[in-house]
């Protein structure tokens, strides 16, 4: 049976569970449950602290896990990313009081509070900046006000929490992060669990289908057949549009996938070209032919 770790709490927990449901997997109904078995799909889900997931996967106790890319990097575990899942996006940045007007080099010799000491040390070392790292498990923003640190390094989403504490970011992001499907790092001396090979592949492809479905919309429209070359330039789809003849001579119906963020722009251009009856619909899940499997098993 495939063993998969999911976040038990925090900003990644509910989106991860929602994605699993959209991919057709059973999920817990009680937040106090620490595990649940999906017999139909041959998977057991374990709900763990996001910071611990990479450790369990790296040790081989679990086959796959969903956690933040930043947490994966911070763990130092022997794991590798399989698939970016498209939610929980954030930046990891330095921040200091607004009045300081510091640049990155001003952190030299200062105290920096963070929950990610490994990432911070690695980044500062690359910039040849020496600073004292103060490790905290959370709420690092208040450390400056309490006199524990001069600056912080933390995950930044909207920046709202920083502004509430009179802080502003310094320099470029240390790293960018989002929810990521991870597996144990492959090595020649490690033998893969052959019993879970097929289940792992299906699991990853199902999640890939959900990610893709969220990024695209299905677009349908009618147009004169003579306009197809122009239409395909505007809305080429993943491989090619589906074209069907209409009862109206010289006209065709076209169905194609378009990036969700570009939907209105594509509709505008199609209407200008001469397409009519343009409509869009959501995609719940899909499969797309890939050059390589996301899991080399």
PDB file of C-alpha atoms in Angstrom:
ATOM      1  CA  UNK A   1       0.000   0.000   0.000  1.00  0.00           C
ATOM      2  CA  UNK A   2       1.289   3.462  -0.927  1.00  0.00           C
ATOM      3  CA  UNK A   3       1.957   5.708   2.099  1.00  0.00           C
ATOM      4  CA  UNK A   4       1.469   9.433   1.506  1.00  0.00           C
ATOM      5  CA  UNK A   5       1.972  12.307   3.968  1.00  0.00           C
ATOM      6  CA  UNK A   6      -0.264  15.387   3.930  1.00  0.00           C
ATOM      7  CA  UNK A   7      -0.096  18.541   6.098  1.00  0.00           C
ATOM      8  CA  UNK A   8      -2.239  18.184   9.202  1.00  0.00           C
ATOM      9  CA  UNK A   9      -2.669  21.929   9.752  1.00  0.00           C
ATOM     10  CA  UNK A  10      -1.627  25.330   8.469  1.00  0.00           C
ATOM     11  CA  UNK A  11      -2.230  27.052   5.156  1.00  0.00           C
ATOM     12  CA  UNK A  12      -1.369  23.957   3.113  1.00  0.00           C
ATOM     13  CA  UNK A  13      -3.666  21.507   4.908  1.00  0.00           C
ATOM     14  CA  UNK A  14      -7.101  22.246   3.439  1.00  0.00           C
ATOM     15  CA  UNK A  15      -5.910  22.970  -0.131  1.00  0.00           C
ATOM     16  CA  UNK A  16      -3.972  19.680  -0.081  1.00  0.00           C
ATOM     17  CA  UNK A  17      -7.025  17.736   1.084  1.00  0.00           C
ATOM     18  CA  UNK A  18      -9.179  19.455  -1.540  1.00  0.00           C
ATOM     19  CA  UNK A  19      -6.726  18.490  -4.277  1.00  0.00           C
ATOM     20  CA  UNK A  20      -6.776  14.868  -3.102  1.00  0.00           C
ATOM     21  CA  UNK A  21     -10.559  14.808  -3.281  1.00  0.00           C
ATOM     22  CA  UNK A  22     -10.522  16.311  -6.772  1.00  0.00           C
ATOM     23  CA  UNK A  23      -8.067  13.588  -7.772  1.00  0.00           C
ATOM     24  CA  UNK A  24     -10.523  10.955  -6.546  1.00  0.00           C
ATOM     25  CA  UNK A  25      -8.977  10.059  -3.179  1.00  0.00           C
ATOM     26  CA  UNK A  26     -10.751   9.590   0.111  1.00  0.00           C
ATOM     27  CA  UNK A  27      -9.911  12.106   2.852  1.00  0.00           C
ATOM     28  CA  UNK A  28     -10.516  12.372   6.563  1.00  0.00           C
ATOM     29  CA  UNK A  29     -13.715  13.957   7.859  1.00  0.00           C
ATOM     30  CA  UNK A  30     -12.404  14.541  11.387  1.00  0.00           C
ATOM     31  CA  UNK A  31      -9.360  16.822  11.730  1.00  0.00           C
ATOM     32  CA  UNK A  32      -8.240  14.781  14.739  1.00  0.00           C
ATOM     33  CA  UNK A  33      -7.621  11.688  12.620  1.00  0.00           C
ATOM     34  CA  UNK A  34      -3.908  11.108  12.070  1.00  0.00           C
ATOM     35  CA  UNK A  35      -4.336   8.643   9.191  1.00  0.00           C
ATOM     36  CA  UNK A  36      -6.932   7.231   6.843  1.00  0.00           C
ATOM     37  CA  UNK A  37      -6.935   4.293   4.427  1.00  0.00           C
ATOM     38  CA  UNK A  38      -8.311   4.589   0.909  1.00  0.00           C
ATOM     39  CA  UNK A  39      -8.791   0.891   0.151  1.00  0.00           C
ATOM     40  CA  UNK A  40     -10.146   1.462  -3.358  1.00  0.00           C
ATOM     41  CA  UNK A  41      -6.933   3.193  -4.462  1.00  0.00           C
ATOM     42  CA  UNK A  42      -4.444   1.303  -2.317  1.00  0.00           C
ATOM     43  CA  UNK A  43      -3.254   4.388  -0.417  1.00  0.00           C
ATOM     44  CA  UNK A  44      -2.884   5.259   3.257  1.00  0.00           C
ATOM     45  CA  UNK A  45      -2.721   8.973   4.037  1.00  0.00           C
ATOM     46  CA  UNK A  46      -0.873  10.269   7.106  1.00  0.00           C
ATOM     47  CA  UNK A  47      -1.523  13.776   8.441  1.00  0.00           C
ATOM     48  CA  UNK A  48       1.687  15.232   9.828  1.00  0.00           C
ATOM     49  CA  UNK A  49       3.276  18.544  10.685  1.00  0.00           C
ATOM     50  CA  UNK A  50       4.386  20.152   7.405  1.00  0.00           C
ATOM     51  CA  UNK A  51       7.922  20.580   8.781  1.00  0.00           C
ATOM     52  CA  UNK A  52       8.218  16.856   9.537  1.00  0.00           C
ATOM     53  CA  UNK A  53       6.988  15.486   6.211  1.00  0.00           C
ATOM     54  CA  UNK A  54      10.308  15.751   4.348  1.00  0.00           C
ATOM     55  CA  UNK A  55      12.049  13.935   7.212  1.00  0.00           C
ATOM     56  CA  UNK A  56       9.687  10.957   7.061  1.00  0.00           C
ATOM     57  CA  UNK A  57       9.862  10.761   3.270  1.00  0.00           C
ATOM     58  CA  UNK A  58      13.655  11.117   3.259  1.00  0.00           C
ATOM     59  CA  UNK A  59      13.990   8.242   5.744  1.00  0.00           C
ATOM     60  CA  UNK A  60      11.840   6.032   3.566  1.00  0.00           C
ATOM     61  CA  UNK A  61       9.060   5.692   6.142  1.00  0.00           C
ATOM     62  CA  UNK A  62       6.637   7.214   3.631  1.00  0.00           C
ATOM     63  CA  UNK A  63       6.656   6.967  -0.153  1.00  0.00           C
ATOM     64  CA  UNK A  64       5.431  10.473  -1.013  1.00  0.00           C
ATOM     65  CA  UNK A  65       4.555  13.698   0.755  1.00  0.00           C
ATOM     66  CA  UNK A  66       3.034  17.113   0.178  1.00  0.00           C
ATOM     67  CA  UNK A  67       4.821  20.028   1.825  1.00  0.00           C
ATOM     68  CA  UNK A  68       6.201  23.465   1.049  1.00  0.00           C
ATOM     69  CA  UNK A  69       9.287  23.616  -1.153  1.00  0.00           C
ATOM     70  CA  UNK A  70      10.897  25.865   1.471  1.00  0.00           C
ATOM     71  CA  UNK A  71      10.266  23.269   4.177  1.00  0.00           C
ATOM     72  CA  UNK A  72      11.733  20.579   1.959  1.00  0.00           C
ATOM     73  CA  UNK A  73      14.906  22.631   1.449  1.00  0.00           C
ATOM     74  CA  UNK A  74      15.160  23.575   5.113  1.00  0.00           C
ATOM     75  CA  UNK A  75      14.885  19.964   6.266  1.00  0.00           C
ATOM     76  CA  UNK A  76      18.116  18.896   4.588  1.00  0.00           C
ATOM     77  CA  UNK A  77      16.504  15.489   4.067  1.00  0.00           C
ATOM     78  CA  UNK A  78      17.317  13.216   1.148  1.00  0.00           C
ATOM     79  CA  UNK A  79      14.224  14.074  -0.854  1.00  0.00           C
ATOM     80  CA  UNK A  80      13.511  15.487  -4.294  1.00  0.00           C
ATOM     81  CA  UNK A  81      10.550  17.359  -5.813  1.00  0.00           C
ATOM     82  CA  UNK A  82       8.175  15.444  -8.082  1.00  0.00           C
ATOM     83  CA  UNK A  83       5.517  17.999  -8.953  1.00  0.00           C
ATOM     84  CA  UNK A  84       4.677  21.613  -8.088  1.00  0.00           C
ATOM     85  CA  UNK A  85       1.035  21.706  -7.013  1.00  0.00           C
ATOM     86  CA  UNK A  86       0.193  25.336  -7.691  1.00  0.00           C
ATOM     87  CA  UNK A  87      -1.061  26.435  -4.258  1.00  0.00           C
ATOM     88  CA  UNK A  88       0.532  27.811  -1.103  1.00  0.00           C
ATOM     89  CA  UNK A  89       2.754  30.144  -3.102  1.00  0.00           C
ATOM     90  CA  UNK A  90       4.990  32.427  -1.067  1.00  0.00           C
ATOM     91  CA  UNK A  91       8.379  34.116  -0.942  1.00  0.00           C
ATOM     92  CA  UNK A  92      11.057  33.749   1.706  1.00  0.00           C
ATOM     93  CA  UNK A  93      12.586  37.142   2.444  1.00  0.00           C
ATOM     94  CA  UNK A  94      14.518  39.249   4.899  1.00  0.00           C
ATOM     95  CA  UNK A  95      12.649  42.076   6.620  1.00  0.00           C
ATOM     96  CA  UNK A  96      13.563  44.893   9.000  1.00  0.00           C
ATOM     97  CA  UNK A  97      11.896  47.969  10.533  1.00  0.00           C
ATOM     98  CA  UNK A  98      10.721  50.469   7.917  1.00  0.00           C
ATOM     99  CA  UNK A  99      12.666  53.347   9.476  1.00  0.00           C
ATOM    100  CA  UNK A 100      15.997  51.544   9.092  1.00  0.00           C
ATOM    101  CA  UNK A 101      15.997  51.755   5.292  1.00  0.00           C
ATOM    102  CA  UNK A 102      18.469  48.854   5.197  1.00  0.00           C
ATOM    103  CA  UNK A 103      19.913  47.057   2.226  1.00  0.00           C
ATOM    104  CA  UNK A 104      20.969  43.408   2.294  1.00  0.00           C
ATOM    105  CA  UNK A 105      24.581  44.225   3.121  1.00  0.00           C
ATOM    106  CA  UNK A 106      23.436  46.126   6.235  1.00  0.00           C
ATOM    107  CA  UNK A 107      22.575  42.753   7.813  1.00  0.00           C
ATOM    108  CA  UNK A 108      26.273  42.039   8.275  1.00  0.00           C
ATOM    109  CA  UNK A 109      26.950  41.622  12.002  1.00  0.00           C
ATOM    110  CA  UNK A 110      23.249  41.810  12.919  1.00  0.00           C
ATOM    111  CA  UNK A 111      20.953  39.292  14.659  1.00  0.00           C
ATOM    112  CA  UNK A 112      18.396  37.653  12.382  1.00  0.00           C
ATOM    113  CA  UNK A 113      15.439  35.695  13.763  1.00  0.00           C
ATOM    114  CA  UNK A 114      14.036  32.908  11.611  1.00  0.00           C
ATOM    115  CA  UNK A 115      12.384  29.497  11.590  1.00  0.00           C
ATOM    116  CA  UNK A 116      14.581  28.524   8.642  1.00  0.00           C
ATOM    117  CA  UNK A 117      18.193  28.753   9.876  1.00  0.00           C
ATOM    118  CA  UNK A 118      19.595  26.384   7.244  1.00  0.00           C
ATOM    119  CA  UNK A 119      18.216  28.397   4.334  1.00  0.00           C
ATOM    120  CA  UNK A 120      19.294  31.694   5.862  1.00  0.00           C
ATOM    121  CA  UNK A 121      22.855  30.564   6.607  1.00  0.00           C
ATOM    122  CA  UNK A 122      23.246  29.181   3.101  1.00  0.00           C
ATOM    123  CA  UNK A 123      21.989  32.381   1.479  1.00  0.00           C
ATOM    124  CA  UNK A 124      24.084  34.718   3.629  1.00  0.00           C
ATOM    125  CA  UNK A 125      27.173  32.579   3.105  1.00  0.00           C
ATOM    126  CA  UNK A 126      26.752  32.942  -0.646  1.00  0.00           C
ATOM    127  CA  UNK A 127      26.580  36.729  -0.221  1.00  0.00           C
ATOM    128  CA  UNK A 128      29.547  36.758   2.199  1.00  0.00           C
ATOM    129  CA  UNK A 129      27.470  38.349   4.902  1.00  0.00           C
ATOM    130  CA  UNK A 130      28.097  37.373   8.519  1.00  0.00           C
ATOM    131  CA  UNK A 131      25.138  37.468  10.895  1.00  0.00           C
ATOM    132  CA  UNK A 132      24.005  35.777  14.099  1.00  0.00           C
ATOM    133  CA  UNK A 133      21.032  33.477  13.452  1.00  0.00           C
ATOM    134  CA  UNK A 134      18.379  33.263  16.170  1.00  0.00           C
ATOM    135  CA  UNK A 135      16.196  30.189  15.632  1.00  0.00           C
ATOM    136  CA  UNK A 136      12.519  30.534  16.512  1.00  0.00           C
ATOM    137  CA  UNK A 137       9.632  28.162  15.842  1.00  0.00           C
ATOM    138  CA  UNK A 138       7.113  30.829  14.876  1.00  0.00           C
ATOM    139  CA  UNK A 139       5.872  34.420  15.133  1.00  0.00           C
ATOM    140  CA  UNK A 140       9.310  35.767  14.262  1.00  0.00           C
ATOM    141  CA  UNK A 141       7.880  39.232  13.463  1.00  0.00           C
ATOM    142  CA  UNK A 142       7.573  40.110  17.163  1.00  0.00           C
ATOM    143  CA  UNK A 143      11.232  39.252  17.870  1.00  0.00           C
ATOM    144  CA  UNK A 144      12.431  42.695  16.786  1.00  0.00           C
ATOM    145  CA  UNK A 145       9.962  44.488  19.022  1.00  0.00           C
ATOM    146  CA  UNK A 146      11.087  42.315  21.946  1.00  0.00           C
ATOM    147  CA  UNK A 147      14.741  43.133  21.289  1.00  0.00           C
ATOM    148  CA  UNK A 148      15.724  39.583  20.381  1.00  0.00           C
ATOM    149  CA  UNK A 149      16.751  40.381  16.810  1.00  0.00           C
ATOM    150  CA  UNK A 150      17.554  43.259  14.466  1.00  0.00           C
ATOM    151  CA  UNK A 151      15.873  41.695  11.434  1.00  0.00           C
ATOM    152  CA  UNK A 152      13.953  38.590  10.450  1.00  0.00           C
ATOM    153  CA  UNK A 153      13.834  36.088   7.595  1.00  0.00           C
ATOM    154  CA  UNK A 154      10.412  34.591   7.054  1.00  0.00           C
ATOM    155  CA  UNK A 155       7.792  33.420   4.571  1.00  0.00           C
ATOM    156  CA  UNK A 156       5.946  36.337   2.987  1.00  0.00           C
ATOM    157  CA  UNK A 157       2.616  35.908   1.194  1.00  0.00           C
ATOM    158  CA  UNK A 158       0.744  39.206   0.974  1.00  0.00           C
ATOM    159  CA  UNK A 159       3.077  41.200   3.252  1.00  0.00           C
ATOM    160  CA  UNK A 160       0.162  42.149   5.503  1.00  0.00           C
ATOM    161  CA  UNK A 161       1.726  40.701   8.683  1.00  0.00           C
ATOM    162  CA  UNK A 162       4.966  42.568   8.042  1.00  0.00           C
ATOM    163  CA  UNK A 163       3.134  45.872   7.635  1.00  0.00           C
ATOM    164  CA  UNK A 164       1.240  45.285  10.871  1.00  0.00           C
ATOM    165  CA  UNK A 165       4.570  45.109  12.690  1.00  0.00           C
ATOM    166  CA  UNK A 166       6.154  48.064  10.895  1.00  0.00           C
ATOM    167  CA  UNK A 167       8.487  45.898   8.799  1.00  0.00           C
ATOM    168  CA  UNK A 168       9.485  45.942   5.143  1.00  0.00           C
ATOM    169  CA  UNK A 169      11.315  43.420   2.978  1.00  0.00           C
ATOM    170  CA  UNK A 170      15.030  43.762   2.260  1.00  0.00           C
ATOM    171  CA  UNK A 171      16.561  42.750  -1.052  1.00  0.00           C
ATOM    172  CA  UNK A 172      15.423  40.039  -3.436  1.00  0.00           C
ATOM    173  CA  UNK A 173      13.640  36.872  -2.233  1.00  0.00           C
ATOM    174  CA  UNK A 174      15.885  34.246  -0.663  1.00  0.00           C
ATOM    175  CA  UNK A 175      13.678  31.595  -2.249  1.00  0.00           C
ATOM    176  CA  UNK A 176      10.216  31.069  -3.686  1.00  0.00           C
ATOM    177  CA  UNK A 177       7.974  28.304  -2.472  1.00  0.00           C
ATOM    178  CA  UNK A 178       4.712  26.498  -3.130  1.00  0.00           C
ATOM    179  CA  UNK A 179       3.138  23.196  -2.167  1.00  0.00           C
ATOM    180  CA  UNK A 180       5.190  20.396  -3.726  1.00  0.00           C
ATOM    181  CA  UNK A 181       4.833  16.641  -4.074  1.00  0.00           C
ATOM    182  CA  UNK A 182       8.100  15.088  -2.901  1.00  0.00           C
ATOM    183  CA  UNK A 183       9.672  11.634  -2.873  1.00  0.00           C
ATOM    184  CA  UNK A 184      12.796  10.067  -1.452  1.00  0.00           C
ATOM    185  CA  UNK A 185      15.948  10.962  -3.351  1.00  0.00           C
ATOM    186  CA  UNK A 186      16.909   8.207  -5.761  1.00  0.00           C
ATOM    187  CA  UNK A 187      20.304   6.550  -5.327  1.00  0.00           C
ATOM    188  CA  UNK A 188      21.919   3.547  -7.027  1.00  0.00           C
ATOM    189  CA  UNK A 189      22.238   1.704  -3.693  1.00  0.00           C
ATOM    190  CA  UNK A 190      18.525   2.024  -2.895  1.00  0.00           C
ATOM    191  CA  UNK A 191      15.979  -0.529  -3.999  1.00  0.00           C
ATOM    192  CA  UNK A 192      12.572   0.823  -4.950  1.00  0.00           C
ATOM    193  CA  UNK A 193       9.378  -0.733  -3.589  1.00  0.00           C
ATOM    194  CA  UNK A 194       8.131  -2.487  -6.723  1.00  0.00           C
ATOM    195  CA  UNK A 195       4.708  -3.124  -5.168  1.00  0.00           C
ATOM    196  CA  UNK A 196       3.923   0.601  -5.178  1.00  0.00           C
ATOM    197  CA  UNK A 197       5.452   1.545  -8.538  1.00  0.00           C
ATOM    198  CA  UNK A 198       2.176   1.636 -10.479  1.00  0.00           C
ATOM    199  CA  UNK A 199       0.225   3.309  -7.672  1.00  0.00           C
ATOM    200  CA  UNK A 200       2.853   6.067  -7.375  1.00  0.00           C
ATOM    201  CA  UNK A 201       2.695   6.745 -11.087  1.00  0.00           C
ATOM    202  CA  UNK A 202      -1.103   6.951 -11.114  1.00  0.00           C
ATOM    203  CA  UNK A 203      -1.115   9.152  -8.007  1.00  0.00           C
ATOM    204  CA  UNK A 204       1.317  11.653  -9.514  1.00  0.00           C
ATOM    205  CA  UNK A 205      -0.519  11.724 -12.846  1.00  0.00           C
ATOM    206  CA  UNK A 206      -3.855  12.325 -11.139  1.00  0.00           C
ATOM    207  CA  UNK A 207      -2.411  15.296  -9.264  1.00  0.00           C
ATOM    208  CA  UNK A 208      -0.799  16.563 -12.447  1.00  0.00           C
ATOM    209  CA  UNK A 209      -4.243  16.389 -14.070  1.00  0.00           C
ATOM    210  CA  UNK A 210      -5.787  18.492 -11.297  1.00  0.00           C
ATOM    211  CA  UNK A 211      -2.996  21.077 -11.513  1.00  0.00           C
ATOM    212  CA  UNK A 212      -3.433  21.322 -15.269  1.00  0.00           C
ATOM    213  CA  UNK A 213      -7.215  21.547 -15.014  1.00  0.00           C
ATOM    214  CA  UNK A 214      -6.896  24.489 -12.630  1.00  0.00           C
ATOM    215  CA  UNK A 215      -4.591  26.328 -15.014  1.00  0.00           C
ATOM    216  CA  UNK A 216      -6.811  25.963 -18.083  1.00  0.00           C
ATOM    217  CA  UNK A 217     -10.399  26.477 -19.206  1.00  0.00           C
ATOM    218  CA  UNK A 218     -12.199  24.752 -22.033  1.00  0.00           C
ATOM    219  CA  UNK A 219     -13.254  27.164 -24.776  1.00  0.00           C
ATOM    220  CA  UNK A 220     -15.889  26.421 -27.434  1.00  0.00           C
ATOM    221  CA  UNK A 221     -16.802  28.617 -30.400  1.00  0.00           C
ATOM    222  CA  UNK A 222     -17.950  28.594 -34.012  1.00  0.00           C
ATOM    223  CA  UNK A 223     -16.119  30.121 -36.953  1.00  0.00           C
ATOM    224  CA  UNK A 224     -15.821  29.905 -40.750  1.00  0.00           C
ATOM    225  CA  UNK A 225     -13.528  27.033 -41.708  1.00  0.00           C
ATOM    226  CA  UNK A 226     -11.401  29.456 -43.720  1.00  0.00           C
ATOM    227  CA  UNK A 227     -10.379  31.186 -40.463  1.00  0.00           C
ATOM    228  CA  UNK A 228      -8.926  28.070 -38.817  1.00  0.00           C
ATOM    229  CA  UNK A 229      -5.275  28.991 -39.504  1.00  0.00           C
ATOM    230  CA  UNK A 230      -5.777  32.332 -37.721  1.00  0.00           C
ATOM    231  CA  UNK A 231      -7.794  30.714 -34.924  1.00  0.00           C
ATOM    232  CA  UNK A 232      -5.070  28.142 -34.203  1.00  0.00           C
ATOM    233  CA  UNK A 233      -2.503  30.914 -33.779  1.00  0.00           C
ATOM    234  CA  UNK A 234      -4.653  32.507 -31.076  1.00  0.00           C
ATOM    235  CA  UNK A 235      -5.873  29.327 -29.336  1.00  0.00           C
ATOM    236  CA  UNK A 236      -3.626  26.380 -30.256  1.00  0.00           C
ATOM    237  CA  UNK A 237      -4.624  24.229 -27.265  1.00  0.00           C
ATOM    238  CA  UNK A 238      -2.241  21.757 -25.667  1.00  0.00           C
ATOM    239  CA  UNK A 239      -1.685  19.855 -28.895  1.00  0.00           C
ATOM    240  CA  UNK A 240      -4.310  21.027 -31.374  1.00  0.00           C
ATOM    241  CA  UNK A 241      -7.941  22.205 -31.271  1.00  0.00           C
ATOM    242  CA  UNK A 242     -10.786  19.763 -31.825  1.00  0.00           C
ATOM    243  CA  UNK A 243     -12.658  20.784 -34.982  1.00  0.00           C
ATOM    244  CA  UNK A 244     -16.118  19.490 -35.995  1.00  0.00           C
ATOM    245  CA  UNK A 245     -18.196  20.477 -39.042  1.00  0.00           C
ATOM    246  CA  UNK A 246     -21.456  22.368 -38.511  1.00  0.00           C
ATOM    247  CA  UNK A 247     -24.618  21.907 -40.554  1.00  0.00           C
ATOM    248  CA  UNK A 248     -24.058  25.434 -41.800  1.00  0.00           C
ATOM    249  CA  UNK A 249     -21.873  25.041 -44.918  1.00  0.00           C
ATOM    250  CA  UNK A 250     -18.319  26.314 -44.512  1.00  0.00           C
ATOM    251  CA  UNK A 251     -18.581  26.609 -40.718  1.00  0.00           C
ATOM    252  CA  UNK A 252     -16.960  24.532 -37.952  1.00  0.00           C
ATOM    253  CA  UNK A 253     -17.222  24.161 -34.191  1.00  0.00           C
ATOM    254  CA  UNK A 254     -13.918  24.445 -32.323  1.00  0.00           C
ATOM    255  CA  UNK A 255     -13.033  23.197 -28.846  1.00  0.00           C
ATOM    256  CA  UNK A 256      -9.670  24.016 -27.296  1.00  0.00           C
ATOM    257  CA  UNK A 257      -7.968  24.472 -23.918  1.00  0.00           C
ATOM    258  CA  UNK A 258      -6.755  27.972 -23.078  1.00  0.00           C
ATOM    259  CA  UNK A 259      -4.750  29.265 -20.089  1.00  0.00           C
ATOM    260  CA  UNK A 260      -7.235  30.568 -17.507  1.00  0.00           C
ATOM    261  CA  UNK A 261      -5.283  33.805 -17.022  1.00  0.00           C
ATOM    262  CA  UNK A 262      -5.494  34.597 -20.740  1.00  0.00           C
ATOM    263  CA  UNK A 263      -9.163  33.710 -21.265  1.00  0.00           C
ATOM    264  CA  UNK A 264     -10.576  37.199 -21.837  1.00  0.00           C
ATOM    265  CA  UNK A 265      -7.709  38.257 -24.068  1.00  0.00           C
ATOM    266  CA  UNK A 266      -8.164  35.127 -26.201  1.00  0.00           C
ATOM    267  CA  UNK A 267     -11.921  35.706 -26.411  1.00  0.00           C
ATOM    268  CA  UNK A 268     -11.340  39.292 -27.559  1.00  0.00           C
ATOM    269  CA  UNK A 269      -8.963  38.212 -30.315  1.00  0.00           C
ATOM    270  CA  UNK A 270     -11.217  35.372 -31.500  1.00  0.00           C
ATOM    271  CA  UNK A 271     -14.191  37.726 -31.701  1.00  0.00           C
ATOM    272  CA  UNK A 272     -12.093  40.165 -33.735  1.00  0.00           C
ATOM    273  CA  UNK A 273     -11.072  37.394 -36.126  1.00  0.00           C
ATOM    274  CA  UNK A 274     -14.706  36.393 -36.689  1.00  0.00           C
ATOM    275  CA  UNK A 275     -15.499  33.624 -34.192  1.00  0.00           C
ATOM    276  CA  UNK A 276     -18.974  33.586 -32.634  1.00  0.00           C
ATOM    277  CA  UNK A 277     -20.833  31.863 -29.784  1.00  0.00           C
ATOM    278  CA  UNK A 278     -17.650  31.853 -27.695  1.00  0.00           C
ATOM    279  CA  UNK A 279     -18.071  30.251 -24.273  1.00  0.00           C
ATOM    280  CA  UNK A 280     -15.839  28.798 -21.580  1.00  0.00           C
ATOM    281  CA  UNK A 281     -16.280  26.042 -19.025  1.00  0.00           C
ATOM    282  CA  UNK A 282     -14.223  24.763 -16.109  1.00  0.00           C
ATOM    283  CA  UNK A 283     -12.223  21.541 -16.291  1.00  0.00           C
ATOM    284  CA  UNK A 284     -12.419  19.299 -13.233  1.00  0.00           C
ATOM    285  CA  UNK A 285      -9.447  17.118 -14.129  1.00  0.00           C
ATOM    286  CA  UNK A 286      -7.566  16.008 -17.199  1.00  0.00           C
ATOM    287  CA  UNK A 287      -4.664  13.990 -18.500  1.00  0.00           C
ATOM    288  CA  UNK A 288      -2.053  15.300 -20.885  1.00  0.00           C
ATOM    289  CA  UNK A 289       0.627  13.377 -22.689  1.00  0.00           C
ATOM    290  CA  UNK A 290       4.002  14.109 -21.102  1.00  0.00           C
ATOM    291  CA  UNK A 291       7.484  13.482 -22.428  1.00  0.00           C
ATOM    292  CA  UNK A 292       8.605  11.915 -19.168  1.00  0.00           C
ATOM    293  CA  UNK A 293       6.812  10.398 -16.214  1.00  0.00           C
ATOM    294  CA  UNK A 294       6.972  12.620 -13.114  1.00  0.00           C
ATOM    295  CA  UNK A 295       8.229   9.599 -11.217  1.00  0.00           C
ATOM    296  CA  UNK A 296      11.164   7.745 -12.685  1.00  0.00           C
ATOM    297  CA  UNK A 297      10.169   4.362 -11.247  1.00  0.00           C
TER     298      UNK A 297
END
